[in-house]
Coordinates of C-alpha atoms in Angstrom, one line a residue:
Chain G
M685 CA -2.5 -15.2 -11.7
A686 CA -4.9 -14.8 -14.6
N687 CA -5.7 -11.5 -16.1
N688 CA -7.9 -10.5 -18.9
V689 CA -6.4 -10.4 -22.3
S690 CA -6.9 -6.7 -22.3
D691 CA -5.1 -6.2 -18.9
L692 CA -1.7 -5.0 -18.1
A693 CA 1.1 -7.5 -17.8
L694 CA 4.7 -6.3 -17.7
D695 CA 6.0 -2.9 -18.7
G696 CA 2.9 -2.2 -20.8
N697 CA 3.3 -5.3 -22.9
T698 CA 0.0 -7.0 -22.3
A699 CA -1.0 -10.2 -24.2
V700 CA -2.9 -7.9 -26.5
R701 CA 0.0 -5.6 -27.1
L702 CA 2.3 -8.6 -27.7
L703 CA -0.1 -9.9 -30.3
Q704 CA -1.7 -6.8 -31.6
D705 CA 1.4 -5.4 -33.3
L706 CA 1.4 -8.4 -35.6
F707 CA -2.2 -8.3 -36.7
V708 CA -4.1 -5.6 -38.6
A709 CA -7.4 -6.5 -37.1
D710 CA -8.2 -6.3 -33.3
I711 CA -7.0 -9.6 -32.0
T712 CA -9.4 -9.5 -29.1
L713 CA -12.3 -9.7 -31.5
A714 CA -11.0 -12.8 -33.3
Q715 CA -12.3 -16.3 -32.6
I716 CA -9.9 -19.1 -32.0
R717 CA -10.4 -22.8 -32.4
C718 CA -8.5 -25.2 -30.1
E719 CA -6.6 -27.9 -31.9
A720 CA -7.0 -30.3 -28.9
C721 CA -10.7 -30.1 -28.3
N722 CA -12.0 -28.1 -31.3
A723 CA -13.8 -25.6 -29.0
V724 CA -14.2 -22.1 -30.4
Q725 CA -13.8 -19.1 -28.2
G726 CA -13.4 -15.3 -28.5
V727 CA -9.8 -14.4 -27.9
G728 CA -10.9 -11.4 -25.8
S729 CA -12.6 -13.7 -23.4
L730 CA -9.5 -15.8 -22.7
A731 CA -7.7 -15.6 -19.4
T732 CA -4.0 -14.7 -19.7
Y733 CA -1.4 -16.6 -17.7
G734 CA 2.3 -16.3 -17.6
T735 CA 2.6 -12.6 -17.0
P736 CA 4.9 -10.9 -16.5
M737 CA 7.3 -13.3 -18.2
G738 CA 5.1 -13.6 -21.3
A739 CA 1.5 -14.4 -22.2
V740 CA -0.1 -17.8 -22.3
L741 CA -3.6 -18.1 -23.6
R742 CA -5.4 -21.4 -22.8
C743 CA -8.5 -23.0 -24.0
S744 CA -11.3 -22.3 -21.5
C745 CA -12.7 -25.8 -22.1
C746 CA -9.6 -28.1 -22.0
A747 CA -6.8 -25.8 -20.8
N748 CA -4.7 -26.6 -23.9
I749 CA -2.2 -23.8 -24.6
L750 CA -3.5 -21.9 -27.6
I751 CA -1.0 -19.1 -27.9
R752 CA 2.3 -18.4 -26.1
A753 CA 4.1 -15.1 -26.6
A754 CA 7.1 -13.4 -25.0
Q755 CA 8.7 -10.0 -25.7
T756 CA 12.5 -10.2 -25.4
P757 CA 15.2 -7.6 -26.1
R758 CA 15.9 -9.5 -29.4
G759 CA 12.5 -9.8 -30.6
L760 CA 8.9 -11.1 -30.1
W761 CA 8.4 -14.8 -29.9
L762 CA 5.0 -16.1 -30.8
E763 CA 3.9 -19.7 -30.8
M764 CA 0.4 -20.7 -31.9
T765 CA 0.6 -24.5 -32.3
G766 CA -2.3 -25.1 -29.9
A767 CA -4.7 -23.1 -32.1
R768 CA -6.1 -24.7 -35.2
C769 CA -7.2 -21.5 -36.7
L770 CA -8.1 -17.9 -36.0
K771 CA -11.1 -16.1 -37.5
F772 CA -11.1 -12.3 -37.7
Q773 CA -14.4 -10.5 -38.1
S774 CA -13.1 -7.6 -40.1
L775 CA -11.2 -9.7 -42.6
H776 CA -12.8 -12.1 -45.1
A777 CA -10.4 -14.9 -44.6
S778 CA -9.4 -17.4 -41.9
F779 CA -5.8 -18.2 -41.2
K780 CA -4.7 -21.8 -40.8
L781 CA -1.7 -22.3 -38.7
G782 CA 1.1 -24.8 -39.5
A783 CA 2.5 -27.4 -37.1
S784 CA 5.6 -25.5 -36.3
G785 CA 6.0 -22.4 -34.2
L786 CA 6.8 -19.0 -35.7
K787 CA 9.5 -16.6 -34.6
I788 CA 8.8 -13.0 -35.5
C789 CA 11.4 -10.4 -34.8
Chain A
M687 CA -17.5 14.3 -28.4
T688 CA -18.1 11.8 -31.1
V689 CA -18.1 8.0 -30.8
T690 CA -15.4 6.4 -32.9
D691 CA -15.2 3.1 -34.5
A692 CA -12.8 0.9 -32.4
S693 CA -12.6 -2.0 -34.7
S694 CA -9.4 -1.2 -36.5
P695 CA -6.6 -0.6 -34.0
S696 CA -3.8 -0.8 -36.5
K697 CA -2.6 2.7 -35.7
R698 CA 0.0 2.6 -32.9
L699 CA -1.3 4.7 -30.0
E700 CA 0.7 7.7 -28.9
W701 CA 1.3 8.8 -25.4
Q702 CA -0.3 12.1 -24.6
L703 CA -0.4 14.4 -21.6
A704 CA -3.7 15.0 -19.8
E705 CA -4.4 17.6 -17.1
V706 CA -6.1 16.7 -13.9
R707 CA -9.1 19.0 -13.7
D708 CA -11.0 17.6 -10.8
V709 CA -10.7 14.8 -8.2
V710 CA -13.9 13.3 -6.8
I711 CA -14.0 11.2 -3.7
E712 CA -16.1 8.1 -4.4
T713 CA -15.5 6.1 -1.3
Y714 CA -12.8 5.9 1.5
R715 CA -10.4 4.2 -0.9
V716 CA -11.7 5.2 -4.3
K717 CA -11.4 8.4 -6.2
S718 CA -12.3 9.5 -9.7
L719 CA -9.9 11.6 -11.6
L720 CA -11.3 13.9 -14.2
L721 CA -8.9 14.6 -17.0
L722 CA -8.7 17.0 -19.9
A723 CA -6.9 15.3 -22.8
T724 CA -6.8 17.7 -25.7
G725 CA -6.9 15.9 -29.0
W726 CA -8.6 12.9 -27.5
P727 CA -10.0 10.9 -30.4
G728 CA -13.1 9.7 -28.6
H729 CA -13.8 6.3 -27.1
L730 CA -16.5 3.6 -26.7
P731 CA -18.0 2.7 -23.4
G732 CA -16.0 -0.1 -21.9
Q733 CA -12.6 0.8 -23.3
H734 CA -9.6 1.6 -21.2
I735 CA -6.4 3.6 -21.2
D736 CA -2.9 3.1 -20.1
V737 CA -1.4 5.5 -17.6
R738 CA 2.3 6.0 -17.3
L739 CA 4.2 7.5 -14.4
T740 CA 7.8 8.6 -14.5
A741 CA 10.0 9.1 -11.4
Q742 CA 12.9 11.5 -11.1
N743 CA 15.4 8.7 -11.8
G744 CA 13.7 7.8 -15.0
Y745 CA 11.9 4.7 -13.6
Q746 CA 8.5 4.2 -15.2
A747 CA 5.4 2.4 -14.1
Q748 CA 2.4 1.7 -16.2
R749 CA -1.1 0.5 -15.5
S750 CA -4.4 0.2 -17.3
Y751 CA -7.6 1.9 -16.1
S752 CA -11.1 1.6 -17.5
I753 CA -12.6 4.9 -18.7
A754 CA -15.6 5.5 -16.4
S755 CA -16.9 8.5 -18.4
P756 CA -19.2 8.1 -21.4
P757 CA -18.0 9.3 -24.9
E758 CA -20.4 12.3 -24.5
D759 CA -18.4 13.9 -21.7
D760 CA -15.6 16.4 -22.4
L761 CA -13.5 15.2 -19.5
L762 CA -12.2 11.6 -19.2
S763 CA -13.0 10.0 -15.9
L764 CA -10.8 7.3 -14.4
T765 CA -12.0 5.7 -11.2
V766 CA -9.1 4.3 -9.2
E767 CA -9.2 2.1 -6.1
R768 CA -6.2 2.3 -3.8
V769 CA -4.6 -1.1 -3.8
D770 CA -2.7 -1.8 -0.5
D771 CA 0.9 -1.9 -1.1
G772 CA 0.4 -0.9 -4.7
E773 CA 2.8 1.2 -6.6
V774 CA 0.6 3.3 -8.9
S775 CA -2.8 3.5 -7.3
P776 CA -1.6 5.0 -4.0
Y777 CA 0.0 7.8 -6.1
L778 CA -3.1 8.4 -8.1
V779 CA -5.5 8.3 -5.1
D780 CA -3.3 10.0 -2.4
E781 CA -0.9 12.3 -4.3
L782 CA -2.2 13.5 -7.6
R783 CA -3.8 17.0 -7.5
V784 CA -5.8 19.3 -9.7
G785 CA -3.3 20.9 -12.1
D786 CA -1.0 17.9 -12.3
R787 CA -0.4 16.2 -15.6
L788 CA -0.7 12.5 -16.3
E789 CA 0.6 10.6 -19.3
L790 CA -1.9 8.3 -20.9
R791 CA -2.7 6.6 -24.2
G792 CA -5.8 5.1 -25.6
P793 CA -8.5 4.2 -26.1
I794 CA -7.7 0.5 -26.0
G795 CA -9.9 -2.5 -26.4
G796 CA -12.5 -3.4 -29.0
Y797 CA -13.8 -6.5 -27.2
F798 CA -15.3 -5.3 -24.0
V799 CA -17.4 -2.5 -25.5
W800 CA -21.2 -1.7 -25.5
T801 CA -23.0 0.7 -27.7
A802 CA -26.7 1.2 -28.4
E803 CA -26.3 -0.5 -31.8
K804 CA -25.9 -3.8 -30.0
S805 CA -29.2 -5.5 -29.8
G806 CA -30.8 -7.0 -26.8
P807 CA -31.2 -5.8 -23.2
L808 CA -28.1 -4.8 -21.3
W809 CA -27.0 -7.0 -18.4
L810 CA -24.1 -5.9 -16.3
I811 CA -22.5 -7.8 -13.5
A812 CA -19.8 -6.0 -11.4
G813 CA -17.5 -7.2 -8.7
G814 CA -16.0 -4.4 -6.6
S815 CA -14.0 -1.9 -8.8
G816 CA -15.2 -3.9 -11.8
I817 CA -18.1 -1.4 -11.9
T818 CA -15.9 1.1 -13.6
P819 CA -16.2 0.2 -17.3
L820 CA -19.8 -0.8 -16.7
M821 CA -20.5 2.7 -15.4
A822 CA -19.3 4.1 -18.7
M823 CA -21.9 1.9 -20.4
L824 CA -24.7 3.0 -18.0
R825 CA -23.8 6.7 -18.3
H826 CA -23.8 6.4 -22.1
R827 CA -27.1 4.6 -22.0
D828 CA -28.4 7.4 -19.8
R829 CA -27.7 10.0 -22.5
L830 CA -29.6 8.1 -25.2
P831 CA -33.1 9.1 -26.1
S832 CA -34.4 5.5 -26.0
R833 CA -34.5 3.6 -22.8
I834 CA -32.9 0.2 -23.5
P835 CA -33.8 -2.2 -20.7
A836 CA -30.8 -2.6 -18.4
L837 CA -29.9 -4.6 -15.3
L838 CA -26.9 -4.1 -13.1
I839 CA -26.0 -6.7 -10.4
Y840 CA -23.2 -5.1 -8.3
S841 CA -21.3 -6.9 -5.7
S842 CA -19.5 -4.9 -3.0
R843 CA -18.0 -5.7 0.4
S844 CA -20.1 -3.3 2.3
L845 CA -22.4 -0.3 1.8
E846 CA -19.4 2.1 2.2
D847 CA -17.7 0.3 -0.7
I848 CA -20.4 0.9 -3.2
I849 CA -18.9 3.2 -5.8
Y850 CA -21.3 5.7 -7.6
R851 CA -24.0 4.9 -5.1
D852 CA -25.9 8.3 -5.3
E853 CA -25.6 8.4 -9.0
L854 CA -27.0 4.9 -9.4
D855 CA -29.8 5.7 -7.1
A856 CA -30.6 8.8 -9.1
M857 CA -30.5 6.9 -12.4
V858 CA -32.9 4.2 -11.1
G859 CA -35.2 6.9 -9.7
R860 CA -35.7 8.5 -13.1
D861 CA -35.6 5.3 -15.3
A862 CA -38.2 2.6 -15.0
N863 CA -36.2 0.5 -17.5
L864 CA -33.1 0.3 -15.2
R865 CA -32.8 -2.2 -12.4
V866 CA -29.9 -2.1 -10.0
V867 CA -29.4 -5.1 -7.6
P868 CA -26.7 -4.5 -5.0
A869 CA -25.2 -7.5 -3.2
L870 CA -23.2 -6.8 0.0
T871 CA -20.8 -9.7 0.6
R872 CA -19.1 -9.0 4.0
Q873 CA -21.0 -6.4 6.0
Q874 CA -24.6 -5.4 5.8
P875 CA -26.5 -2.6 7.6
K876 CA -29.0 -4.0 10.1
A877 CA -32.0 -2.9 8.1
W878 CA -30.6 -4.2 4.8
T879 CA -33.2 -6.0 2.7
G880 CA -31.0 -6.4 -0.3
H881 CA -28.9 -9.5 -1.2
R882 CA -26.4 -10.7 1.4
G883 CA -23.3 -12.6 0.5
R884 CA -21.8 -13.5 -2.8
I885 CA -23.7 -13.6 -6.0
D886 CA -24.7 -17.2 -6.7
R887 CA -26.7 -19.1 -9.2
A888 CA -30.0 -18.2 -7.4
T889 CA -29.2 -14.5 -7.5
L890 CA -28.6 -14.6 -11.2
A891 CA -31.7 -16.7 -11.8
A892 CA -33.8 -14.2 -9.7
H893 CA -32.5 -11.1 -11.4
C894 CA -31.9 -11.6 -15.1
F895 CA -33.1 -11.2 -18.6
P896 CA -34.1 -14.7 -19.7
P897 CA -31.9 -16.3 -22.4
A898 CA -34.6 -16.0 -25.0
Q899 CA -34.2 -12.2 -24.8
R900 CA -30.5 -12.6 -25.8
P901 CA -29.1 -10.0 -23.5
A902 CA -25.7 -8.5 -24.1
I903 CA -23.9 -9.5 -20.9
Y904 CA -20.8 -7.8 -19.4
V905 CA -19.0 -9.2 -16.4
C906 CA -16.1 -7.3 -14.8
G907 CA -14.2 -7.7 -11.5
P908 CA -11.6 -9.8 -9.9
T909 CA -10.6 -13.0 -11.8
T910 CA -12.3 -15.5 -9.5
F911 CA -15.5 -13.4 -9.5
V912 CA -15.6 -13.2 -13.3
E913 CA -14.8 -16.9 -13.9
S914 CA -17.4 -18.0 -11.4
I915 CA -20.1 -15.8 -12.7
S916 CA -19.4 -16.8 -16.3
S917 CA -19.7 -20.5 -15.5
L918 CA -23.0 -19.9 -13.7
L919 CA -24.3 -17.9 -16.7
V920 CA -23.4 -20.7 -19.1
E921 CA -25.1 -23.2 -16.7
L922 CA -28.2 -21.0 -16.8
G923 CA -28.3 -21.3 -20.6
Y924 CA -26.7 -18.2 -21.8
D925 CA -24.6 -18.3 -25.0
P926 CA -20.9 -18.1 -24.0
F927 CA -20.4 -15.7 -27.0
S928 CA -22.9 -13.3 -25.5
I929 CA -20.9 -13.0 -22.3
K930 CA -18.1 -10.5 -22.4
T931 CA -15.6 -10.6 -19.5
E932 CA -13.0 -8.3 -18.2
R933 CA -10.8 -9.5 -15.4
F934 CA -9.1 -7.0 -13.0
G935 CA -6.0 -9.0 -12.2
P936 CA -3.6 -8.4 -9.4
S937 CA -0.8 -7.3 -11.8
G938 CA -1.8 -3.7 -11.3
G939 CA -1.5 -1.6 -8.2
Chain X
M822 CA 11.8 9.7 -28.8
E823 CA 10.5 12.4 -26.6
E824 CA 11.2 12.1 -22.9
S825 CA 8.2 11.6 -20.6
P826 CA 7.7 14.4 -18.2
I827 CA 8.3 13.6 -14.5
S828 CA 5.2 12.8 -12.6
R829 CA 5.3 15.2 -9.6
G830 CA 5.8 13.3 -6.4
F831 CA 5.9 9.8 -7.8
R832 CA 8.4 7.5 -6.2
P833 CA 9.1 4.0 -7.3
K834 CA 8.1 1.4 -4.8
R835 CA 11.1 -0.8 -5.4
Q836 CA 14.7 0.2 -5.6
E837 CA 17.1 -1.8 -7.6
Q838 CA 19.8 -3.0 -5.2
T839 CA 23.5 -2.6 -5.8
P840 CA 24.6 -6.1 -6.5
T841 CA 26.1 -7.7 -3.4
D842 CA 27.3 -11.2 -2.8
R843 CA 23.7 -12.1 -2.3
V844 CA 21.7 -10.0 -4.7
P845 CA 22.5 -10.6 -8.4
P846 CA 22.7 -7.6 -10.8
G847 CA 19.3 -6.1 -11.8
Q848 CA 17.4 -7.6 -8.9
Y849 CA 15.5 -6.0 -6.0
V850 CA 14.8 -7.8 -2.7
T851 CA 11.3 -8.5 -1.8
T852 CA 9.7 -9.8 1.4
D853 CA 6.6 -10.9 -0.6
F854 CA 6.5 -14.1 -2.5
P855 CA 5.0 -13.2 -5.9
V856 CA 3.2 -15.9 -7.8
L857 CA 3.8 -16.4 -11.5
S858 CA 2.3 -19.3 -13.4
A859 CA 1.8 -20.4 -17.0
G860 CA -1.6 -21.7 -16.2
P861 CA -4.3 -22.0 -13.6
T862 CA -3.1 -23.4 -10.2
P863 CA -3.8 -27.1 -10.1
H864 CA -5.2 -28.6 -6.9
I865 CA -3.6 -31.9 -6.7
K866 CA -4.6 -34.5 -4.1
V867 CA -1.5 -36.2 -2.7
T868 CA -3.4 -39.5 -2.9
D869 CA -3.4 -39.1 -6.7
W870 CA 0.2 -37.7 -6.9
T871 CA 3.1 -39.7 -8.2
F872 CA 6.7 -38.7 -9.2
A873 CA 8.9 -40.5 -11.6
L874 CA 12.5 -40.6 -13.0
Q875 CA 12.5 -41.6 -16.6
L876 CA 15.2 -42.5 -19.1
G877 CA 14.0 -43.0 -22.7
G878 CA 10.9 -45.2 -22.6
S879 CA 11.6 -46.7 -19.2
L880 CA 10.9 -45.6 -15.6
L881 CA 14.0 -45.6 -13.4
G882 CA 11.8 -45.0 -10.4
K883 CA 8.3 -44.0 -9.4
W884 CA 7.0 -42.9 -6.0
S885 CA 3.6 -42.4 -4.5
W886 CA 3.3 -39.5 -2.0
A887 CA 3.8 -41.8 1.0
Q888 CA 6.8 -43.4 -0.6
F889 CA 8.3 -40.0 -1.5
E890 CA 7.8 -38.7 2.0
A891 CA 9.7 -41.7 3.3
L892 CA 12.8 -40.8 1.4
P893 CA 15.7 -39.1 3.1
Q894 CA 14.8 -35.5 3.8
T895 CA 17.1 -32.5 3.5
T896 CA 16.4 -28.9 4.6
I897 CA 18.1 -26.0 3.1
K898 CA 18.0 -22.2 3.5
T899 CA 18.7 -20.4 0.3
D900 CA 18.1 -17.3 -1.8
I901 CA 15.9 -17.4 -4.9
H902 CA 15.9 -15.1 -7.9
C903 CA 13.1 -14.6 -10.4
V904 CA 13.8 -13.4 -13.9
T905 CA 11.2 -10.7 -13.4
K906 CA 13.7 -9.1 -11.1
W907 CA 12.6 -9.9 -7.6
S908 CA 14.9 -11.8 -5.2
K909 CA 13.9 -13.4 -1.9
L910 CA 16.5 -14.1 0.7
D911 CA 16.7 -16.8 3.3
T912 CA 13.9 -19.1 2.1
T913 CA 13.8 -22.5 3.7
W914 CA 12.8 -25.6 1.8
Q915 CA 12.6 -29.3 2.6
G916 CA 12.5 -32.2 0.3
V917 CA 14.7 -34.8 -1.4
T918 CA 18.0 -34.0 -3.1
F919 CA 18.6 -35.1 -6.6
D920 CA 21.6 -37.1 -5.3
D921 CA 19.3 -39.0 -3.0
L922 CA 16.9 -39.7 -5.8
L923 CA 19.7 -41.2 -7.9
K924 CA 20.8 -43.3 -4.9
E925 CA 17.2 -44.5 -4.4
V926 CA 17.1 -45.9 -8.0
G927 CA 20.5 -47.5 -7.5
L928 CA 22.5 -45.1 -9.6
S929 CA 25.9 -43.8 -8.6
E930 CA 25.7 -41.2 -11.3
A931 CA 23.1 -39.8 -13.7
P932 CA 22.5 -41.8 -16.8
A933 CA 22.5 -38.8 -19.1
P934 CA 23.8 -35.2 -18.9
F935 CA 20.5 -33.3 -19.1
I936 CA 17.0 -33.5 -17.7
M937 CA 13.7 -32.1 -18.6
A938 CA 11.3 -31.5 -15.7
H939 CA 7.7 -32.2 -16.7
C940 CA 5.1 -30.4 -14.6
D941 CA 1.3 -30.2 -14.4
G942 CA -0.2 -27.8 -16.9
A943 CA 2.2 -28.9 -19.7
Y944 CA 5.0 -26.8 -18.2
T945 CA 8.6 -28.0 -18.8
T946 CA 12.0 -26.7 -18.0
N947 CA 15.5 -28.2 -18.9
V948 CA 18.4 -28.3 -16.5
P949 CA 21.9 -29.8 -16.9
V950 CA 22.5 -32.7 -14.5
A951 CA 25.7 -30.9 -13.3
D952 CA 23.4 -28.2 -11.9
L953 CA 21.4 -30.7 -9.9
V954 CA 24.0 -33.0 -8.3
G955 CA 26.2 -32.2 -5.4
G956 CA 23.2 -30.8 -3.5
R957 CA 22.4 -28.2 -6.1
G958 CA 19.0 -29.5 -6.9
M959 CA 16.1 -30.9 -5.0
V960 CA 12.4 -31.9 -5.3
V961 CA 10.9 -30.0 -2.4
T962 CA 7.6 -30.5 -0.5
R963 CA 7.8 -28.0 2.3
Y964 CA 8.4 -24.2 2.4
E965 CA 9.2 -22.6 5.7
G966 CA 8.3 -25.8 7.4
L967 CA 4.8 -26.1 6.0
P968 CA 3.5 -28.0 2.9
I969 CA 4.0 -25.9 -0.2
A970 CA 0.8 -24.0 -1.1
P971 CA -0.6 -24.9 -4.5
A972 CA 0.0 -21.4 -5.9
H973 CA 3.7 -21.8 -5.0
G974 CA 4.0 -25.3 -6.6
G975 CA 2.6 -27.6 -4.0
P976 CA 2.5 -30.5 -3.4
A977 CA 6.0 -30.7 -4.9
R978 CA 8.2 -28.6 -7.0
L979 CA 11.7 -28.7 -8.4
L980 CA 14.2 -26.4 -6.6
V981 CA 17.4 -25.2 -8.4
P982 CA 18.0 -21.9 -6.6
H983 CA 21.3 -21.0 -8.2
L984 CA 19.4 -20.5 -11.5
Y985 CA 16.6 -18.1 -12.3
F986 CA 13.5 -19.4 -10.5
W987 CA 11.5 -20.4 -13.7
K988 CA 13.9 -23.4 -13.7
S989 CA 12.4 -24.5 -10.3
G990 CA 9.4 -26.0 -12.0
K991 CA 6.2 -25.9 -10.0
W992 CA 4.0 -29.0 -9.8
V993 CA 6.8 -31.3 -11.0
R994 CA 5.8 -34.9 -11.8
R995 CA 8.5 -36.4 -13.8
I996 CA 12.2 -35.8 -14.5
R997 CA 13.3 -37.2 -17.8
F998 CA 16.9 -37.8 -18.5
M999 CA 18.1 -36.6 -22.0
Q1000 CA 21.3 -37.4 -23.8
K1001 CA 20.9 -34.1 -25.8
D1002 CA 19.7 -30.9 -24.3
E1003 CA 16.2 -29.8 -25.3
R1004 CA 14.6 -26.4 -24.5
G1005 CA 11.6 -26.3 -22.2
F1006 CA 8.6 -23.9 -22.0
W1007 CA 10.2 -20.5 -21.5
E1008 CA 13.6 -21.6 -23.0
S1009 CA 11.8 -22.2 -26.3
L1010 CA 10.1 -18.8 -26.2
G1011 CA 13.1 -16.6 -26.2
Y1012 CA 14.4 -17.1 -22.6
H1013 CA 17.9 -18.1 -21.9
N1014 CA 18.7 -21.8 -22.1
Y1015 CA 20.7 -21.8 -18.8
G1016 CA 19.6 -18.8 -16.8
D1017 CA 22.5 -17.8 -14.4
P1018 CA 21.3 -14.8 -12.4
W1019 CA 24.9 -13.8 -11.7
K1020 CA 25.5 -13.3 -15.4
Q1021 CA 22.0 -11.9 -16.0
Q1022 CA 21.2 -14.6 -18.4
R1023 CA 17.5 -13.7 -18.7
Y1024 CA 17.0 -14.0 -22.5
D1025 CA 18.5 -16.0 -25.3
G1026 CA 21.6 -14.3 -26.4
D1027 CA 22.4 -12.6 -23.1

């Protein structure tokens, strides 16, 4: 069951809303590089899996998991180990992601 | 109504109440709801809103719907297809009346958006109710003084399932720069000379803007439709970054 | 926070059930079979399919589809409970019990207290062995008498119906024994490590 990144998942928490609260810029406009195959894709074009338990964004080329996120009563979990970097259009920097996952509450 | 810049969504969107001003029957299972949302900040063609319903016992259900109206219109238009066994769409299509209020928030989405500033001809490919956000784009284009070349390929199950049929006919009638190619996948009238069956590679090759013209491409519809069309477009030589997709998944209803 | 106004005439489709001895708290009963996957549905040819039990670096056993089908078969009728709140009663499954898998590889008991189930699409889920033995866990290949559809985990999935259904990993390929518990896909993303529906153990800390 794949939905567009901008589509509804569970209780209004779409993949976009899960991620958007953490980023200043529009996450759907960012480009993302897969750490497994190096392909670059627009985040907005990615299929979203895992709803309604959470959001799983996979590389369209090699199906590697780029981003996983889940909203729980105790906080928002976000893991981005499958992404080498994100590039945001409206900011003049790229973010490099470390090897370990992040927990953001 | 002004067109706003949707590239910085850092502000948290607030829920607001809109009033149903009109209900338009589009097909036997599709209606457009025309809503007055005072204080609406404006939107870009292709964006959507969240709608939230609250039952007597406090239970809430929420769904996203593309805005079908262009930014120029005073009323927001949502075109809703009744999903069998759905929870929200049967309410919106069968129950909601003029005068009722609807909670919504938006506009949402900076990715699947088209404005005249974007260069290149406009190529829209719709599957079923995926026509909705693309119609906002066409209606916006229709208000512009210049006639940007545009092509809509629109796949529907049958003639009766084509949403906005009269309006699209009228647009084509007055605009030499707009082509609309309907495809009927399940049932066709006897005298039908249009495309029969699903849109395939040959259909896209026959009705397109060549890659050299760098069209802005928008594909919207069910997930399988969107993914198959996107792959075909890439095979035909279009830059994947020029293809914007919006999947209408089964999570709504 | 301001209260939302009531939407005139709107009735929820699903009613939460009063917990009974069959429906855990917070669940509603469905006659559908919703599909939830962390990735696209793989379409696996049984001729390419293998299933293995693993301990450390070594394989305790490995079966082709034909070999797996030849193992002792067990059919059960049970209820299943998804963390997304739907429960489905009286579902019938057929496959091989975890006990029979251990017997097949010549073990009278499991070589370690925990397992990680490895599934197609890089999906994993961890389960204590105590929750698999004694008929509590199976690797199933039939649902309602027919081969399990790909969207529901076919050709074979894990079945641990007394825990939330994310533990019944679809497209299972390998069960790896672990001396120490490790968290799987959802368990490492804020979901409960164990997942008992009767205690509403949906999220970590519940």
